[in-house]
mmCIF file of C-alpha atoms and ligand atoms in Angstrom:
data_model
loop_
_atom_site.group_PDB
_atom_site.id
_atom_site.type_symbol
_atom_site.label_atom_id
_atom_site.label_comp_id
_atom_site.label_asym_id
_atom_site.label_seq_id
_atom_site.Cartn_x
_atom_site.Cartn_y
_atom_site.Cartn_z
ATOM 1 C CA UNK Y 79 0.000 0.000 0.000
ATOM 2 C CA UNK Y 80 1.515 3.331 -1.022
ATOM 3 C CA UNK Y 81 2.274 5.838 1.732
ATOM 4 C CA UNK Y 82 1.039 8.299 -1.113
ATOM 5 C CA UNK Y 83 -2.107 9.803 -0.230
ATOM 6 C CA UNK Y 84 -3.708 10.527 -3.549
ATOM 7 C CA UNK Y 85 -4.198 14.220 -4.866
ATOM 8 C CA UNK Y 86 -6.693 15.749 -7.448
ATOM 9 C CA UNK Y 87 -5.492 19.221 -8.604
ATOM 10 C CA UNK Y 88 -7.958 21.449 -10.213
ATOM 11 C CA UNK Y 89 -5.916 24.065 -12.357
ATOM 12 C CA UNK Y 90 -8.583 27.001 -13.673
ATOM 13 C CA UNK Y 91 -5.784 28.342 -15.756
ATOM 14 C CA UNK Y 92 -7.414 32.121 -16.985
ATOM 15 C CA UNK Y 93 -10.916 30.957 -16.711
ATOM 16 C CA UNK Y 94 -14.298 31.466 -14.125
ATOM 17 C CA UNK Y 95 -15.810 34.564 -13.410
ATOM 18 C CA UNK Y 96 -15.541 35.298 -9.445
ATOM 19 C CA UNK Y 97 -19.251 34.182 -9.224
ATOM 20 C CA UNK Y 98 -18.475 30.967 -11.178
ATOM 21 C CA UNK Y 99 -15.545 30.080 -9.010
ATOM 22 C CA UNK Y 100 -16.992 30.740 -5.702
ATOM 23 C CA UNK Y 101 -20.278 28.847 -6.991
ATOM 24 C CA UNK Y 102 -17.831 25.801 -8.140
ATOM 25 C CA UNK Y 103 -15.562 25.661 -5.072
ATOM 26 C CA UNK Y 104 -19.082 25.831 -2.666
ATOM 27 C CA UNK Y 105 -20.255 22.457 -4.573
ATOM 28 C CA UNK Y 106 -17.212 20.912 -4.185
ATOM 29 C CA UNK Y 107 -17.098 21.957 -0.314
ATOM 30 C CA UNK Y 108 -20.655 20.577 -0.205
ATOM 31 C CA UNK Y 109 -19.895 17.504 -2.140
ATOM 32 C CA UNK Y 110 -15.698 16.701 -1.194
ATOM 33 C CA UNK Y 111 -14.789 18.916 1.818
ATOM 34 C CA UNK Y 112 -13.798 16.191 4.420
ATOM 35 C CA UNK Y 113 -12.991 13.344 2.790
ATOM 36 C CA UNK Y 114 -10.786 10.842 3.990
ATOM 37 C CA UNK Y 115 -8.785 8.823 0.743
ATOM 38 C CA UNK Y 116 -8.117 12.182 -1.282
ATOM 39 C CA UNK Y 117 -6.728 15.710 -0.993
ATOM 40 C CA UNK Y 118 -8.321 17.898 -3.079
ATOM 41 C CA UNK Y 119 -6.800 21.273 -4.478
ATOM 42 C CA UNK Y 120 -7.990 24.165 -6.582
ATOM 43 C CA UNK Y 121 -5.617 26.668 -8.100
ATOM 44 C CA UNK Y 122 -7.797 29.812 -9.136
ATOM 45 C CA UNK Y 123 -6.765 33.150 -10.588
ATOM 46 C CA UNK Y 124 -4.996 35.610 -8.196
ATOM 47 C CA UNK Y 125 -7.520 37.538 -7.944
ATOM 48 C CA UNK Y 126 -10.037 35.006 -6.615
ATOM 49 C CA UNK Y 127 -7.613 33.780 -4.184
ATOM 50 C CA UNK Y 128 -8.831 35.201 -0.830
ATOM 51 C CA UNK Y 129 -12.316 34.847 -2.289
ATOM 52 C CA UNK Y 130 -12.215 31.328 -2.771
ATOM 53 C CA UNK Y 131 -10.592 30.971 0.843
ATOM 54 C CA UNK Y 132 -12.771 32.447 2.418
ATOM 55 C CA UNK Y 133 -15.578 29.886 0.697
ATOM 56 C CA UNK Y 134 -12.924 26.843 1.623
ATOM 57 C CA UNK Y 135 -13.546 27.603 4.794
ATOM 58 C CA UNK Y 136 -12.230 24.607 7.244
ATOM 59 C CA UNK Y 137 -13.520 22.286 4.465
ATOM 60 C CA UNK Y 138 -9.856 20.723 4.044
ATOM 61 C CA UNK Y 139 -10.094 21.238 0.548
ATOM 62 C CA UNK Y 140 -6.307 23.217 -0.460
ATOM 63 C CA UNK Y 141 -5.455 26.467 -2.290
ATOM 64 C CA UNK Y 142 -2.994 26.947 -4.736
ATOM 65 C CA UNK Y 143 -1.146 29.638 -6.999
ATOM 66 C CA UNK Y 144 -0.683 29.241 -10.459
ATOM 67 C CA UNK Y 145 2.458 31.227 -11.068
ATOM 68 C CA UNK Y 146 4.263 33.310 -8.421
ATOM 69 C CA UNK Y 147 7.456 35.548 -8.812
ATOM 70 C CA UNK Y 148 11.072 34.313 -6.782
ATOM 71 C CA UNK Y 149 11.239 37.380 -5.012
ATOM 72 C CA UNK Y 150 9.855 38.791 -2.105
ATOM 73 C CA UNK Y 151 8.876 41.882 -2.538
ATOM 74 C CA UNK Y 152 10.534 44.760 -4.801
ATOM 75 C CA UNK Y 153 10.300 46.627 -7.761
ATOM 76 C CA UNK Y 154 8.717 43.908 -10.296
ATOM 77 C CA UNK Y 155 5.717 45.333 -11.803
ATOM 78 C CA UNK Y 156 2.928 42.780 -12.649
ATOM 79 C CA UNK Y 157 4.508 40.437 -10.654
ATOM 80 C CA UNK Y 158 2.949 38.556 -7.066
ATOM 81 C CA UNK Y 159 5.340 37.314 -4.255
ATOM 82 C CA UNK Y 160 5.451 34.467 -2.178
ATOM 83 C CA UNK Y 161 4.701 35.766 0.753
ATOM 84 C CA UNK Y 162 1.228 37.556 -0.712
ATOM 85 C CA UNK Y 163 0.495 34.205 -1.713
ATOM 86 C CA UNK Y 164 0.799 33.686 1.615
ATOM 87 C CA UNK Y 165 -1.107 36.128 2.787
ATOM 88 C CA UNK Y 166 -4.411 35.123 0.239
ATOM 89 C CA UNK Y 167 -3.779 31.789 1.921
ATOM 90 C CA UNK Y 168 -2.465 29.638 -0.230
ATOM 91 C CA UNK Y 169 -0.647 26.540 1.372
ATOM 92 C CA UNK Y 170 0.888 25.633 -1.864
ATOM 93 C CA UNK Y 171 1.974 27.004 -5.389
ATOM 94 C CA UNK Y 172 1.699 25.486 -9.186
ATOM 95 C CA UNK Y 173 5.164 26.748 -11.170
ATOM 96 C CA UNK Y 174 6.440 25.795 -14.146
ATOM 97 C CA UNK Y 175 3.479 24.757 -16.175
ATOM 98 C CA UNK Y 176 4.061 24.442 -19.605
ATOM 99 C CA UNK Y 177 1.670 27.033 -20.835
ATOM 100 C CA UNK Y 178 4.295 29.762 -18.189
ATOM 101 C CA UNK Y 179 7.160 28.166 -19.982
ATOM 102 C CA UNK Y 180 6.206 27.804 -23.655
ATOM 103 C CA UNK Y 181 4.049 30.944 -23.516
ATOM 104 C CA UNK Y 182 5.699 33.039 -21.380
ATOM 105 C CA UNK Y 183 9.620 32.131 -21.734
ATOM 106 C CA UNK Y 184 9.877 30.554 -18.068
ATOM 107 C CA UNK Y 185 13.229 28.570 -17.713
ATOM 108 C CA UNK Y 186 14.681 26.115 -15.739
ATOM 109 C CA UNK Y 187 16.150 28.991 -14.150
ATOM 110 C CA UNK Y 188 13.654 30.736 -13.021
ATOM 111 C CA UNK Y 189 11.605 27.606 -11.662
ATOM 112 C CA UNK Y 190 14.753 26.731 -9.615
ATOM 113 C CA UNK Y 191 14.698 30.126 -8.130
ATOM 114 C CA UNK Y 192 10.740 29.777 -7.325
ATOM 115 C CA UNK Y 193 10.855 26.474 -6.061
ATOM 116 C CA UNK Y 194 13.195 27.598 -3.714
ATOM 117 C CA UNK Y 195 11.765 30.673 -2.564
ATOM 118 C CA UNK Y 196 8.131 28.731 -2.530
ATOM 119 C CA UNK Y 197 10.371 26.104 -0.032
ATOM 120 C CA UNK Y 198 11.880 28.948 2.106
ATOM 121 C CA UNK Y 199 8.462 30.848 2.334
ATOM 122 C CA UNK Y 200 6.362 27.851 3.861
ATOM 123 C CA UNK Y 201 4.583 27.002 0.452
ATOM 124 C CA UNK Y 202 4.238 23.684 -1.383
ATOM 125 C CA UNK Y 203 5.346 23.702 -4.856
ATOM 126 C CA UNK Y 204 3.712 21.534 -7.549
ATOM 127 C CA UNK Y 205 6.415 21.388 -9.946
ATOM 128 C CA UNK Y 206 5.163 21.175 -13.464
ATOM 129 C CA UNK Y 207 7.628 18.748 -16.618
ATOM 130 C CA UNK Y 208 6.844 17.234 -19.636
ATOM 131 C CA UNK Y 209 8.084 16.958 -23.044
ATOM 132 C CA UNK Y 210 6.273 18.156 -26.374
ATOM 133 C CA UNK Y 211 5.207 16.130 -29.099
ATOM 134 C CA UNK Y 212 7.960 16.741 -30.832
ATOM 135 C CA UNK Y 213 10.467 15.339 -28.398
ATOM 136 C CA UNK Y 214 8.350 12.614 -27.720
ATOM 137 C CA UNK Y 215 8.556 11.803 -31.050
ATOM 138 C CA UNK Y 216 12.477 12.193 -31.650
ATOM 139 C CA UNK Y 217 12.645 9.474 -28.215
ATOM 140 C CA UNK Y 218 13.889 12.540 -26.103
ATOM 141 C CA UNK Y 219 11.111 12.082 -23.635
ATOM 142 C CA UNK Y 220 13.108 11.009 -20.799
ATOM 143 C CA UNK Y 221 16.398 13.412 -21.839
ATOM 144 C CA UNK Y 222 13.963 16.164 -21.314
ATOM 145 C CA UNK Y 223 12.329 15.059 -18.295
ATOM 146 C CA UNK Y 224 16.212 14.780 -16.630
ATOM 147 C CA UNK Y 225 16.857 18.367 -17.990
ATOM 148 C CA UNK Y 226 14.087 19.427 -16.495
ATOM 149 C CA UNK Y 227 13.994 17.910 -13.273
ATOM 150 C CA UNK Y 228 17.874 18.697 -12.792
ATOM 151 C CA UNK Y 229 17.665 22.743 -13.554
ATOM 152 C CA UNK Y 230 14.127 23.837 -12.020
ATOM 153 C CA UNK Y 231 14.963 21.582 -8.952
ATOM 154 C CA UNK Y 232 18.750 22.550 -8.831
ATOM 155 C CA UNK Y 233 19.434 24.172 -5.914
ATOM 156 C CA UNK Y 234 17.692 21.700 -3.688
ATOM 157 C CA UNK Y 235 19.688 19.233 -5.650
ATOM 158 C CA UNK Y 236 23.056 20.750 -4.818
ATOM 159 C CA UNK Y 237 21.810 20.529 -0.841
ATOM 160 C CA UNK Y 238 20.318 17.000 -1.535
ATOM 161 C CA UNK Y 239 17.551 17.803 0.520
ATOM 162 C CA UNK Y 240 13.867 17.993 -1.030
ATOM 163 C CA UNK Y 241 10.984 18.467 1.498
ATOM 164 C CA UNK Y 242 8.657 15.663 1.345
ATOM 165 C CA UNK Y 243 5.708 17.876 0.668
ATOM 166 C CA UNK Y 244 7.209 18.560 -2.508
ATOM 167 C CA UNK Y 245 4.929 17.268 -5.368
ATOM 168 C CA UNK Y 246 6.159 16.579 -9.054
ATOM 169 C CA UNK Y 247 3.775 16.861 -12.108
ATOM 170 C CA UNK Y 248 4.490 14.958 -15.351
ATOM 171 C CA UNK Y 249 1.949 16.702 -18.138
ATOM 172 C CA UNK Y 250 3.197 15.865 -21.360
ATOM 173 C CA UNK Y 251 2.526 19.255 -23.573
ATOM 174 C CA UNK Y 252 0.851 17.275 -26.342
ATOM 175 C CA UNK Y 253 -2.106 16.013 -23.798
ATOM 176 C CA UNK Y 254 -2.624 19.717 -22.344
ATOM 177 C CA UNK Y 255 -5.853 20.624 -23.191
ATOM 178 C CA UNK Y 256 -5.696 18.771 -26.760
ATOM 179 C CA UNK Y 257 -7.956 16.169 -25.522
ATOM 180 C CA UNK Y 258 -5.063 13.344 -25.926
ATOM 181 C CA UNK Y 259 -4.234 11.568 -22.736
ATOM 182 C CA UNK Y 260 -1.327 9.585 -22.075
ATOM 183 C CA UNK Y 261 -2.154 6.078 -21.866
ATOM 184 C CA UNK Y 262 -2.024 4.603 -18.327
ATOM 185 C CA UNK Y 263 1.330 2.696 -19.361
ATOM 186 C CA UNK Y 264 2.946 5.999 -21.282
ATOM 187 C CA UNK Y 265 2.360 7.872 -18.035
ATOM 188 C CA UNK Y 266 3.865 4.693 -15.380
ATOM 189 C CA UNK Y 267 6.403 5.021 -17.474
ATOM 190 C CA UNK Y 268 7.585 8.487 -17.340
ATOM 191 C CA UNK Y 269 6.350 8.399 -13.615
ATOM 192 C CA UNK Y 270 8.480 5.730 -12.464
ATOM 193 C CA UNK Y 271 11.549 6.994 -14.509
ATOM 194 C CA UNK Y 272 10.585 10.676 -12.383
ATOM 195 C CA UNK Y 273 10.634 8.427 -9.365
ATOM 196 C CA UNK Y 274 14.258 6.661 -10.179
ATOM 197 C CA UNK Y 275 15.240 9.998 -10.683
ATOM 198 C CA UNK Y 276 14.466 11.402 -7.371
ATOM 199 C CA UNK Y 277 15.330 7.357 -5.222
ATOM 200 C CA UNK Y 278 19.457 8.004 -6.985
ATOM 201 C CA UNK Y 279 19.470 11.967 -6.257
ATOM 202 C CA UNK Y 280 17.568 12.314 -3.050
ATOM 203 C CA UNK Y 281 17.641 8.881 -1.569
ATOM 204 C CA UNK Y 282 14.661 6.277 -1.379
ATOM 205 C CA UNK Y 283 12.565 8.028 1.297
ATOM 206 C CA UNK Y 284 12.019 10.686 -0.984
ATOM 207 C CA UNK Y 285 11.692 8.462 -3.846
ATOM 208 C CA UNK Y 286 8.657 6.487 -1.390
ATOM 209 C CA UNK Y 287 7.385 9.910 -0.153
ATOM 210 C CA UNK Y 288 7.159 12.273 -3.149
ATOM 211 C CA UNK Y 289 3.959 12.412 -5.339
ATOM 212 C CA UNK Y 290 4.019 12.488 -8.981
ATOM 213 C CA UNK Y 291 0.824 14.060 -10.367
ATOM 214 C CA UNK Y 292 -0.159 13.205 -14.093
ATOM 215 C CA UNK Y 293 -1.854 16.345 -16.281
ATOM 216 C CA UNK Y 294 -3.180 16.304 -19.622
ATOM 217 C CA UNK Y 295 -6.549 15.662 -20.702
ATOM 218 C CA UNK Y 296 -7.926 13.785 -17.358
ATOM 219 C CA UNK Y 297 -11.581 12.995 -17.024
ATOM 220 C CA UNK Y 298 -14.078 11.219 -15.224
ATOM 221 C CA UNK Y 299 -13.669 8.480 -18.074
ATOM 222 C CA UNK Y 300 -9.726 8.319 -17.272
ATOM 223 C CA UNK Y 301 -9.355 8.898 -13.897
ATOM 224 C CA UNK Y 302 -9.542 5.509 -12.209
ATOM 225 C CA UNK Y 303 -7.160 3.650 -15.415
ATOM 226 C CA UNK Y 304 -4.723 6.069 -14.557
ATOM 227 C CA UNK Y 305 -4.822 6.198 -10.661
ATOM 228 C CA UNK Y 306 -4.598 2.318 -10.599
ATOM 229 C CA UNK Y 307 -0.536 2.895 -11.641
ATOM 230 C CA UNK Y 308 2.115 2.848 -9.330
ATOM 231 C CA UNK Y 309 3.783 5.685 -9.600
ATOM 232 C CA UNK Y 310 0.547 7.976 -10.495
ATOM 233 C CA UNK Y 311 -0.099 9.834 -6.916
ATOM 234 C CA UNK Y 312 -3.350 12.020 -8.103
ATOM 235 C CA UNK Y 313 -3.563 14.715 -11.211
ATOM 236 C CA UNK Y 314 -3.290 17.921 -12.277
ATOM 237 C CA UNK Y 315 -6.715 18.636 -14.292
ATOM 238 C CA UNK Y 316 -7.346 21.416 -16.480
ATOM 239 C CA UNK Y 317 -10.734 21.860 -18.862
ATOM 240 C CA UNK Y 318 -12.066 19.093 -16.783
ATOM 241 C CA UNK Y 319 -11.936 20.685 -13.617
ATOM 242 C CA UNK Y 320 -13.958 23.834 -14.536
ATOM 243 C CA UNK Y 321 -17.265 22.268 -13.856
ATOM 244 C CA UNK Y 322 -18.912 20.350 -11.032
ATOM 245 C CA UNK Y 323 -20.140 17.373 -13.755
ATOM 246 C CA UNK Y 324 -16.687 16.570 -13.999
ATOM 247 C CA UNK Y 325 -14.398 17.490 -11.665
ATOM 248 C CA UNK Y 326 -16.469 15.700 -8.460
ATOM 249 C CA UNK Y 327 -16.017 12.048 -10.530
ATOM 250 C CA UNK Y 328 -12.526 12.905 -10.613
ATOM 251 C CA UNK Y 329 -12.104 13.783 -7.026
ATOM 252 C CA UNK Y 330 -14.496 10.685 -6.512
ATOM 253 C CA UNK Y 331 -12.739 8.063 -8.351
ATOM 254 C CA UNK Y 332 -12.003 5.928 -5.574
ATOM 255 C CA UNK Y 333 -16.055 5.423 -5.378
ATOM 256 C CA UNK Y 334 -16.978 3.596 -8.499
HETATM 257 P P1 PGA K 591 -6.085 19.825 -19.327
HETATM 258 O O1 PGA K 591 -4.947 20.716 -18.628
HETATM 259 O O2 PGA K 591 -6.648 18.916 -18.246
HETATM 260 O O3 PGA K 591 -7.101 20.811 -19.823
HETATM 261 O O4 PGA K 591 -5.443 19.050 -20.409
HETATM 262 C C1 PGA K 591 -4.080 20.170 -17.672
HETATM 263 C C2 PGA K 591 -3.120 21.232 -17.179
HETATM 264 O O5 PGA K 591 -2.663 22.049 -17.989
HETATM 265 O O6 PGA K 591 -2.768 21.283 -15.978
#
């Protein structure tokens, strides 16, 4: 039995109106606050964050960031610190999605220096890797997924010390909204390669401890074929997690 406790992520990306997301995170109060086998998470806009907190209430259910800048404060126009994050109450924060990188030039520089300051500033990061078609393709996949894992994760590397909290997510760019999943044995694959990874660079309680979220295209007719691998820890849902119909089957996939 893994030591794992399974997580379903709901990413909103840009989307929801602050009525829609308040109305959304009440049903899934109503319907998942409190349960036992799962966490459940919802990363909103910014500017729904204390909103949605407030409607969280002592439900359990977790807030996230979707982006966050390294600093702490400071002249960086646009930009939202760790410690505001803090402040909206967010426990933990998504970085390094592909949509930040591809999109909007994020390196594994930058991610390093975020997942550190998320680390020093008391918030989980949900680390975000995956390889494009393209790579996939060429048979890159797991080149990529070392690159990736070795620069935004490298200055916890060079201390050998990752916080167990720390959670991983494998979303191959070609199943991000496209509505191509992985199958079940594409994603154990990359997963336990992710998980090799971390057992020879951070020892095998981290390798036991650390969850390793899939993302790309999950839905209620996915969930439970994906979930039943053994290196597959929860997901990171986009599209799917923008209404109740079917983001609660997710969260409920343990049930049927
Ligand atoms: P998707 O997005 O579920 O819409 O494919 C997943 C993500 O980008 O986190």
């Amino acid at each position: 039995m893994s030591e794992r406790k399974p997580m379903i992520a709901g990413n909103w990306k840009m989307n929801l109106t602050l009525e829609q997301s308040t109305s959304l995170v009440k049903t899934i109060v109503k319907e998942c606050g409190r349960l036992k086998g799962v966490e459940v998470l919802v990363a909103p806009p910014f500017t729904a964050l204390s909103t949605i907190k407030e409607a969280i209430g002592d439900s359990g259910i977790l807030l996230a960031a979707q982006n966050m800048h390294w600093e702490l404060e400071g002249a960086y126009t646009g930009e939202i610190s760790p410690k505001m994050l803090v402040e909206a109450g967010c426990s933990h924060v998504i970085l390094g999605h592909s949509e930040r990188r591809n999109l909007f030039f994020e390196t594994n520089d930058t991610i390093n220096l975020k997942t550190e300051a998320a680390i020093s500033t008391g918030l989980v990061p949900i680390v975000c890797i995956g390889e494009t078609l393209d790579q996939r393709e060429q048979g890159q996949t797991s080149e990529v997924i070392r690159e990736q894992l070795e620069g935004s994760l490298k200055n916890l590397l060079e201390r050998k010390n990752l916080p167990l909290s720390t959670i991983l997510a494998y979303e191959p760019v070609w199943a991000i909204g496209t509505g191509k999943t992985a199958t079940p044995d594409q994603a154990q694959e990359v997963h336990q390669f992710i998980r090799h990874w971390l057992d020879e660079n951070f020892g095998s309680r981290a390798a036991r401890a650390i969850r390793i979220l899939y993302g790309g295209s999950v839905k209620p007719g996915n969930i439970r074929e994906l979930m039943s691998m053994p290196d597959i820890d929860g997901a990171l849902v986009g599209g799917a997690s923008l209404k109740a119909h079917s983001f609660l089957p997710i969260i409920r996939f343990q049930e049927n």
